[in-house]
Each structure stands twice: as structure tokens, then as C-alpha cells.
XYZ file of C-alpha atoms in Angstrom:
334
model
C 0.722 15.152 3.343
C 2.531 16.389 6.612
C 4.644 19.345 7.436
C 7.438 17.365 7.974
C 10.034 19.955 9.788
C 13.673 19.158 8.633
C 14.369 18.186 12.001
C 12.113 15.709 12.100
C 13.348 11.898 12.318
C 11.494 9.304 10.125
C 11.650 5.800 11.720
C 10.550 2.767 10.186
C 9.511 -0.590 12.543
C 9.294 -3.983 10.888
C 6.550 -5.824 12.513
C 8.543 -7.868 14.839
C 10.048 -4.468 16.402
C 6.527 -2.914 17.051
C 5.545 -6.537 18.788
C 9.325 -6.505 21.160
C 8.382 -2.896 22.166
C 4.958 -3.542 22.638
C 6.019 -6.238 25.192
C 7.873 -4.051 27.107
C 5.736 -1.502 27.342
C 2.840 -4.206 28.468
C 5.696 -5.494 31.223
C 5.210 -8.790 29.566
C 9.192 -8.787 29.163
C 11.688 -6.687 31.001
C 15.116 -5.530 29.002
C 16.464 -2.700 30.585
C 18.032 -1.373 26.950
C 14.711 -2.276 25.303
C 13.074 -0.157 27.991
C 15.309 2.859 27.282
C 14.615 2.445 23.787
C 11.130 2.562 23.920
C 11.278 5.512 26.434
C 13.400 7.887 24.129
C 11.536 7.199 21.224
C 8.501 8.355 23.371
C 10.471 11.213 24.269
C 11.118 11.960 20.766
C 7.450 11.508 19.486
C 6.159 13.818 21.975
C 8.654 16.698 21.105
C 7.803 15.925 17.489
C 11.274 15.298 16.649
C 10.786 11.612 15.889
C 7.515 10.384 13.608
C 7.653 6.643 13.572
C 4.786 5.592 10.758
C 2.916 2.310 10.981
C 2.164 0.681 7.292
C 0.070 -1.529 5.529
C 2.564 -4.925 6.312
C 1.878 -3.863 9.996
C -1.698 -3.858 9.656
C -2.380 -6.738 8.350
C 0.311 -8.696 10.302
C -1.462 -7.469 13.484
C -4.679 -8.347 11.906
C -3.310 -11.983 11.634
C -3.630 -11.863 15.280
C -6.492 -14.602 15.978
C -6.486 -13.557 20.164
C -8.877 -10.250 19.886
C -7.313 -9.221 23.547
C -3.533 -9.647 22.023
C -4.780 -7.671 18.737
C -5.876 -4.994 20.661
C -3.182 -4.368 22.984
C -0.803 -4.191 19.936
C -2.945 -1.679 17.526
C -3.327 0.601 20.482
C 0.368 1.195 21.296
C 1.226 1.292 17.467
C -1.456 3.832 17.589
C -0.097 5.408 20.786
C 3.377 5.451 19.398
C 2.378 6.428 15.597
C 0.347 8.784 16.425
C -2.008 7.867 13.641
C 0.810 8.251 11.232
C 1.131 5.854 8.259
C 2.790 5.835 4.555
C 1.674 5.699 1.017
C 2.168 2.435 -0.529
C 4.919 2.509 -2.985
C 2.970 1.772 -5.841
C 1.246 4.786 -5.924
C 4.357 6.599 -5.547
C 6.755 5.382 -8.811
C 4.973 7.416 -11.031
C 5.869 10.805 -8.806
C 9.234 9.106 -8.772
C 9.455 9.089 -12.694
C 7.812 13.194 -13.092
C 10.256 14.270 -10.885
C 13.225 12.944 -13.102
C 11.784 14.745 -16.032
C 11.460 17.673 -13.458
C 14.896 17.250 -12.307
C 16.095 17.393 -16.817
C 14.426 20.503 -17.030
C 14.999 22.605 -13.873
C 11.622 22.276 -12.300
C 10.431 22.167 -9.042
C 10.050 18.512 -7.880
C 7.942 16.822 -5.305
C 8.674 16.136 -1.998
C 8.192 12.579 -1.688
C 8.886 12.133 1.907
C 6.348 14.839 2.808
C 3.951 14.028 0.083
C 3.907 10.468 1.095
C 3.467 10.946 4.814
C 0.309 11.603 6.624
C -1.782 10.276 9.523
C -4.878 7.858 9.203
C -6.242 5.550 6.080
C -5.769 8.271 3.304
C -1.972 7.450 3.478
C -2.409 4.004 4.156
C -4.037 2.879 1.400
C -2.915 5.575 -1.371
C -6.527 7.345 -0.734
C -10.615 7.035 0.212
C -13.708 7.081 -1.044
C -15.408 10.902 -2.387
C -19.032 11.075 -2.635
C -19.912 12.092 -6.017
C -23.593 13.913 -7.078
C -25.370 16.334 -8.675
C -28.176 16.183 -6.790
C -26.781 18.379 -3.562
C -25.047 21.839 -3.507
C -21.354 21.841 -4.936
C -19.971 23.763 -1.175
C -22.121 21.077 0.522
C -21.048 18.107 -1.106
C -16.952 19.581 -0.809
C -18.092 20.137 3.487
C -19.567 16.394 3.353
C -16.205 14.789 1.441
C -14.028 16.726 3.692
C -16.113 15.667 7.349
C -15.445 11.806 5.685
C -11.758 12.170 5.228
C -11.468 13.741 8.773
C -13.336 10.917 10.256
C -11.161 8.387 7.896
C -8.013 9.688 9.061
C -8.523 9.988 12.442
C -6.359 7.420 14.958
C -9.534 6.409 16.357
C -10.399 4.907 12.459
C -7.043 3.425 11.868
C -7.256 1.613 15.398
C -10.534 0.233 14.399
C -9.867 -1.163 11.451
C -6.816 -2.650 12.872
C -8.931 -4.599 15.360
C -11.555 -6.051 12.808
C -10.218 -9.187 11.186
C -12.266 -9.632 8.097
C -9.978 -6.297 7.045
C -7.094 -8.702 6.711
C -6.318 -9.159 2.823
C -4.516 -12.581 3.467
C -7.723 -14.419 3.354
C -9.113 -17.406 1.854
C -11.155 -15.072 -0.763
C -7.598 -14.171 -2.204
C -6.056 -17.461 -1.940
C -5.985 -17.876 -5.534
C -4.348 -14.503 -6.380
C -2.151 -14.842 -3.742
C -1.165 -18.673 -5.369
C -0.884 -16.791 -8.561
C 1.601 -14.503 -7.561
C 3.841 -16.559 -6.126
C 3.366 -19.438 -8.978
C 4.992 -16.520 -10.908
C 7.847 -15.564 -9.291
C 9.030 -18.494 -9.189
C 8.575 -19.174 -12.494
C 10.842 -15.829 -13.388
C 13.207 -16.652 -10.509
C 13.697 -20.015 -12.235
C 13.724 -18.511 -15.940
C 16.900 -16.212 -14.535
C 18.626 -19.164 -12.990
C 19.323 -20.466 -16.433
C 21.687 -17.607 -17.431
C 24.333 -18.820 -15.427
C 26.690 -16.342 -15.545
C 26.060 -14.206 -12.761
C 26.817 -11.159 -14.673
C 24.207 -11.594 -17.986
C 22.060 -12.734 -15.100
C 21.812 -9.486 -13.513
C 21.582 -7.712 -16.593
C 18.686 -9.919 -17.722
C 17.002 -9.097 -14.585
C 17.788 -5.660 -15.065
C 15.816 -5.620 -18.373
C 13.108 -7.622 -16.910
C 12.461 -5.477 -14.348
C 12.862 -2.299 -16.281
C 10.348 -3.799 -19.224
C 7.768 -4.801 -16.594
C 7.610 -2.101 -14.165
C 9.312 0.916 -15.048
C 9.411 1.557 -19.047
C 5.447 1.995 -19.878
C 5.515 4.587 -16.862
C 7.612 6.526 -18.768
C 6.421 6.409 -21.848
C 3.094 7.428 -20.247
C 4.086 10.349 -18.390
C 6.149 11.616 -21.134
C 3.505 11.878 -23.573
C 1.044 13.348 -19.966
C 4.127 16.344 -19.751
C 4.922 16.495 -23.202
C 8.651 16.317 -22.522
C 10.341 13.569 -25.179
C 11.118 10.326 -23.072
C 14.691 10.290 -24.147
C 15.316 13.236 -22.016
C 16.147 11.105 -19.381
C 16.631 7.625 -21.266
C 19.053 6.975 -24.285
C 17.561 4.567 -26.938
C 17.805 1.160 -26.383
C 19.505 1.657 -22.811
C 22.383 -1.033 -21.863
C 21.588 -2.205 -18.492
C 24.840 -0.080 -16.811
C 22.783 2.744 -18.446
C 19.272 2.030 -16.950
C 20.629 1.248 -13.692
C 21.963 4.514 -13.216
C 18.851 5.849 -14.220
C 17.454 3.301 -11.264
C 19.830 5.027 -8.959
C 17.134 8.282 -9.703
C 14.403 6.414 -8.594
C 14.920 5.419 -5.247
C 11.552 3.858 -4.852
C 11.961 1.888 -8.353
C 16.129 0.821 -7.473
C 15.147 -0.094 -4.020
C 12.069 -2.502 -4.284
C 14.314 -3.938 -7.675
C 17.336 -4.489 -5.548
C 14.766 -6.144 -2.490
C 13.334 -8.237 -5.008
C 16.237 -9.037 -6.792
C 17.930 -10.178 -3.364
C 15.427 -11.979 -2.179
C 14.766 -14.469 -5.451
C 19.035 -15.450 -5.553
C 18.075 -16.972 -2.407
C 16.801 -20.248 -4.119
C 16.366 -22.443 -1.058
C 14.699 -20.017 0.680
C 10.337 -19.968 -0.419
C 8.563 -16.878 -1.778
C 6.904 -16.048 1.567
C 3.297 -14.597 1.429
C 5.016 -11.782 4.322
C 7.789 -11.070 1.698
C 4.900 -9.026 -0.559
C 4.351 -6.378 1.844
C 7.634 -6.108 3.524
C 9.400 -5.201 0.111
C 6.543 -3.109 -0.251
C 7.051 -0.979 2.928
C 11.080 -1.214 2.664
C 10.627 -0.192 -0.757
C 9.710 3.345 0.695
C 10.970 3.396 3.840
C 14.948 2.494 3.037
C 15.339 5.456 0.475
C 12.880 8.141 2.530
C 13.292 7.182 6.198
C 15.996 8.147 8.532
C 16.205 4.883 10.234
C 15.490 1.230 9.400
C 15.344 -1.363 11.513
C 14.024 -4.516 10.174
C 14.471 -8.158 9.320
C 17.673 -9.108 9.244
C 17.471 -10.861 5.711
C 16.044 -7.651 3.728
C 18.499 -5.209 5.674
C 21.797 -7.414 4.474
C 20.337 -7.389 1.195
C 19.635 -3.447 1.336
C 23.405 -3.098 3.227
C 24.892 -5.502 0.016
C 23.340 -3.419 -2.729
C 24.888 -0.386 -0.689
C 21.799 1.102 -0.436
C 22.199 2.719 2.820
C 25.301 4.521 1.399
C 23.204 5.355 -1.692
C 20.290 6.978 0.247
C 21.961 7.941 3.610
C 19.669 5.759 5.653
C 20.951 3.739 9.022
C 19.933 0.329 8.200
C 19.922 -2.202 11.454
C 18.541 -5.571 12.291
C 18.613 -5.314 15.755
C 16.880 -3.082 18.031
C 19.640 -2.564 20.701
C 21.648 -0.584 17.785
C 18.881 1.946 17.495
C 19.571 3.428 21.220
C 22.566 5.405 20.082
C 21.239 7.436 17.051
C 17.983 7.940 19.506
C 20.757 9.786 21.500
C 22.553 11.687 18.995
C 18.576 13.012 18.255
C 18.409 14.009 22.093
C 21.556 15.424 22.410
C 21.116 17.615 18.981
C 17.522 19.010 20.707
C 19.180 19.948 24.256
């Protein structure tokens, strides 16, 4: 968790933006707006007005790197330009979503997901590390040891090693099978929607089945952890109007739905082993960070589902468009 000061900028790079800055900054391609770009975010970063987090799609996509020279160049101006800086994975953040809506019923103090989920090194990255655990060694000594580890774990110098070694890549043969398991099943539920073909009951049906698969058990479970009845914040059997403007409460939840969602209407286009971890990181990043910039396919369906109104977020697809809210930052901090 980080002290983020309500000044403070959150910008979120899709892979392919870290790798056309990275470029520039090597002088492997000159773009004079590109340049300025990467020079005011620099600016920004060093005043601490601007925190631009790398995640766990941008790990592993620069992990994919097979040239160890190219792999390093990249992970050490992400690490540069991070600052060590990474986000929780959004899984491990729909449950906090769900308590604070049974907070928000009963007039108590929620969490602050953006600063809760924000933090530097592999802690944040991967939702948390390793604690030694004995009886065998002094309680204060043991707490001393665990809290050297995580310092070491979350230091830049960590993050840019692991970034550099590529047996950390999770897109290996060993998960092949999982990985041809997962998509095997989405398209077996994209193809079980497609056969409501009213667009209408379609989206309601995958309303339910999203609500029934990832969101319904959570709250059954943390009602009965706060003992606070579950229809405090849900009616009995819920029409799907009703639990999407429940969604609309759980930014993470709605956002990663509405990603999702987008993504399987587009029957022509494959389930994409990439498309895992980018909803993933957008699933955060769209309703926490103050700027997206990102593949233009996820940001129209973000921009249809009127997500940036919902969440106040600048959503762009091209780099170039970022210069002028880098600006507006500047000219605010004069």
C-alpha cells in the first residue's frame, strides 16, 4: 500500500506503449511528440506527481522476449520509469470490492482501493509473498526475518530480476493444457450465448452468467464473514437491470464483465492467450487509474460500455493523445 497524495496521477501503459517509449528513449526511433511524451512523464515521475505502475501482463509479455539483450533493455526502463511500482491483480481485489458495498449500506468506513492496491515490488504484483513460519526461533526474530524478505522482495532491483529470467514466464509449455482449457471454455460459453439471439435476453443471460459464476458466492461469503444479511445490498432473485446496477458498485466486477463481455461478441475474432491478462490489468486500471492508454480494441469496448464516463478515467488508444493531459498535470504544479 502507498501514500498515494491526491495529487498524484495514476497512469496505466499497455505493453505496446512501454515498448514505443522504450524505443525512443534507446534512440532506436526518433518522434519528436513521442520524445516529449516520454520527457514529461519523466518530469512528472520525478516530482511524484505522476506514478505510472507496471503489471503482471507487462511482465510476462517482456518475459516473452527470447533476445536476453532486448529483454533487458526493456525491464530496466519500465523499472526506471515505474519506479518499482506495480498493481494488485484484480482477483484479489473483488472481494474488498464487495465489503466495501456492505460498508457503503451501513455508513462505514470503506477501503481505499486505489491506495490499498498500489505498491512497489512483487508484494503488489502478485497479490503477496512468502512468510516464514516456526516455532522454533524467537516470535520478534522471526517478525525482523519476514520483514528483511519482503524488503528484499519488493525492492526494484527484485522486480527487474525476475523480469529478466525467462523460466518466470507463466505462458509455458508446463501450462499448455490449462491454458487450452481455458480457452476451450470460453468458447464454449461464448457459443452457448450466441444461441439467444435476441440481443437483449442475450445480455441479460450473460448478465446472470456472470453474476452466478463470479460475483454471487462472494457475497454470500462475506455476508455471513460480517454478519450483515446479503440482501442489504441485493433484492431476492435480482432482475438483471437490478444486478447491473449493483455492478455499477463494483467497478472492478462491472469493468472486467463489460471487457469480457466485449471481447466474446466479437465472434470472428479468437480468444487470444494475451486477452487473459490484459482484461486482467484493465480490469483495475480503467475504474482506479487516471489515464488509460491501451489497445485500441479493449479501449472502444471500455469507451462503448461508457465506462470512462462511469469512472472518470481518460481512455486513449494512441499515445500522441496522452501529451495534452501530461500538460494540464504540468501546468496545475507550476
Amino acid at each position: 500500500m502507498v501514500n498515494l497524495e491526491d495529487e498524484t496521477k495514476l497512469l496505466y501503459l499497455d505493453q505496446n506503449m512501454w515498448i514505443y517509449l522504450a524505443r525512443i528513449y534507446y534512440k532506436v526511433d526518433t518522434n519528436s511528440v513521442r520524445s516529449r511524451i516520454l520527457n514529461k512523464i519523466i518530469e512528472l515521475v520525478e516530482s511524484n506527481k505522476l506514478i505510472v505502475p507496471i503489471n503482471l501482463s507487462n511482465v510476462q509479455e517482456t518475459l516473452k522476449r527470447r533476445d536476453s539483450g532486448s529483454r533487458e533493455r526493456l525491464a530496466e526502463f519500465m523499472i526506471k520509469i515505474s519506479k518499482g511500482y506495480t498493481f494488485i491483480p484484480y482477483v484479489f481485489l473483488l472481494d474488498i470490492e464487495i465489503r466495501n458495498l456492505f460498508k457503503c449500506k451501513i455508513n462505514f468506513p470503506e477501503t481505499d482501493i486505489r491506495k490499498y492496491a498500489i505498491g512497489k515490488g512483487i508484494s503488489f504484483l502478485l497479490g503477496g509473498v512468502p512468510r516464514m513460519k516456526t516455532d522454533k526461533i524467537d516470535s520478534t526474530l522471526l517478525e525482523k526475518i519476514n520483514k528483511e524478505a519482503r524488503k528484499h522482495f519488493d525492492s526494484p532491483e527484485f522486480l527487474l530480476q525476475c523480469m529478466l529470467e525467462p523460466e518466470n514466464n507463466i505462458w509455458t509449455s508446463e501450462f499448455t493444457g490449462e491454458i487450452d482449457e481455458m480457452q476451450q471454455n470460453i468458447e464454449k460459453s461464448r457459443k452457448e450465448a450466441l444461441k439467444v439471439k435476441d440481443r437483449t435476453r442475450r445480455y441479460k443471460f450473460q448478465v446472470a452468467r456472470h453474476w452466478i459464476d463470479s460475483i454471487n458466492h462472494r457475497i454470500v461469503k462475506i455476508s455471513s464473514e460480517l454478519n450483515i444479511p446479503w440482501n442489504t445490498i441485493i433484492p431476492p432473485s435480482p432482475s438483471a437491470d437490478q444486478i447491473v446496477e449493483i455492478f455499477h458498485e463494483l467497478p472492478i466486477s462491472y469493468t472486467n464483465f463489460c471487457l469480457y463481455n466485449g471481447r466474446n461478441r466479437q465472434i470472428h475474432r479468437p480468444i487470444e492467450i494475451n486477452d487473459f491478462l490484459d482484461i486482467g490489468s484493465l480490469s483495475f486500471a480503467i475504474p482506479h487509474c487516471d489515464f488509460v492508454v491501451a489497445e485500441r480494441f479493449f479501449i472502444s469496448i471500455a469507451q462503448n460500455a461508457h465506462l470512462d464516463e462511469l469512472y472518470n478515467t481518460v481512455l486513449l488508444s494512441n499515445l500522441e493523445d496522452l501529451e495534452v493531459y501530461l500538460d494540464e498535470i504540468i501546468e496545475k504544479n507550476e
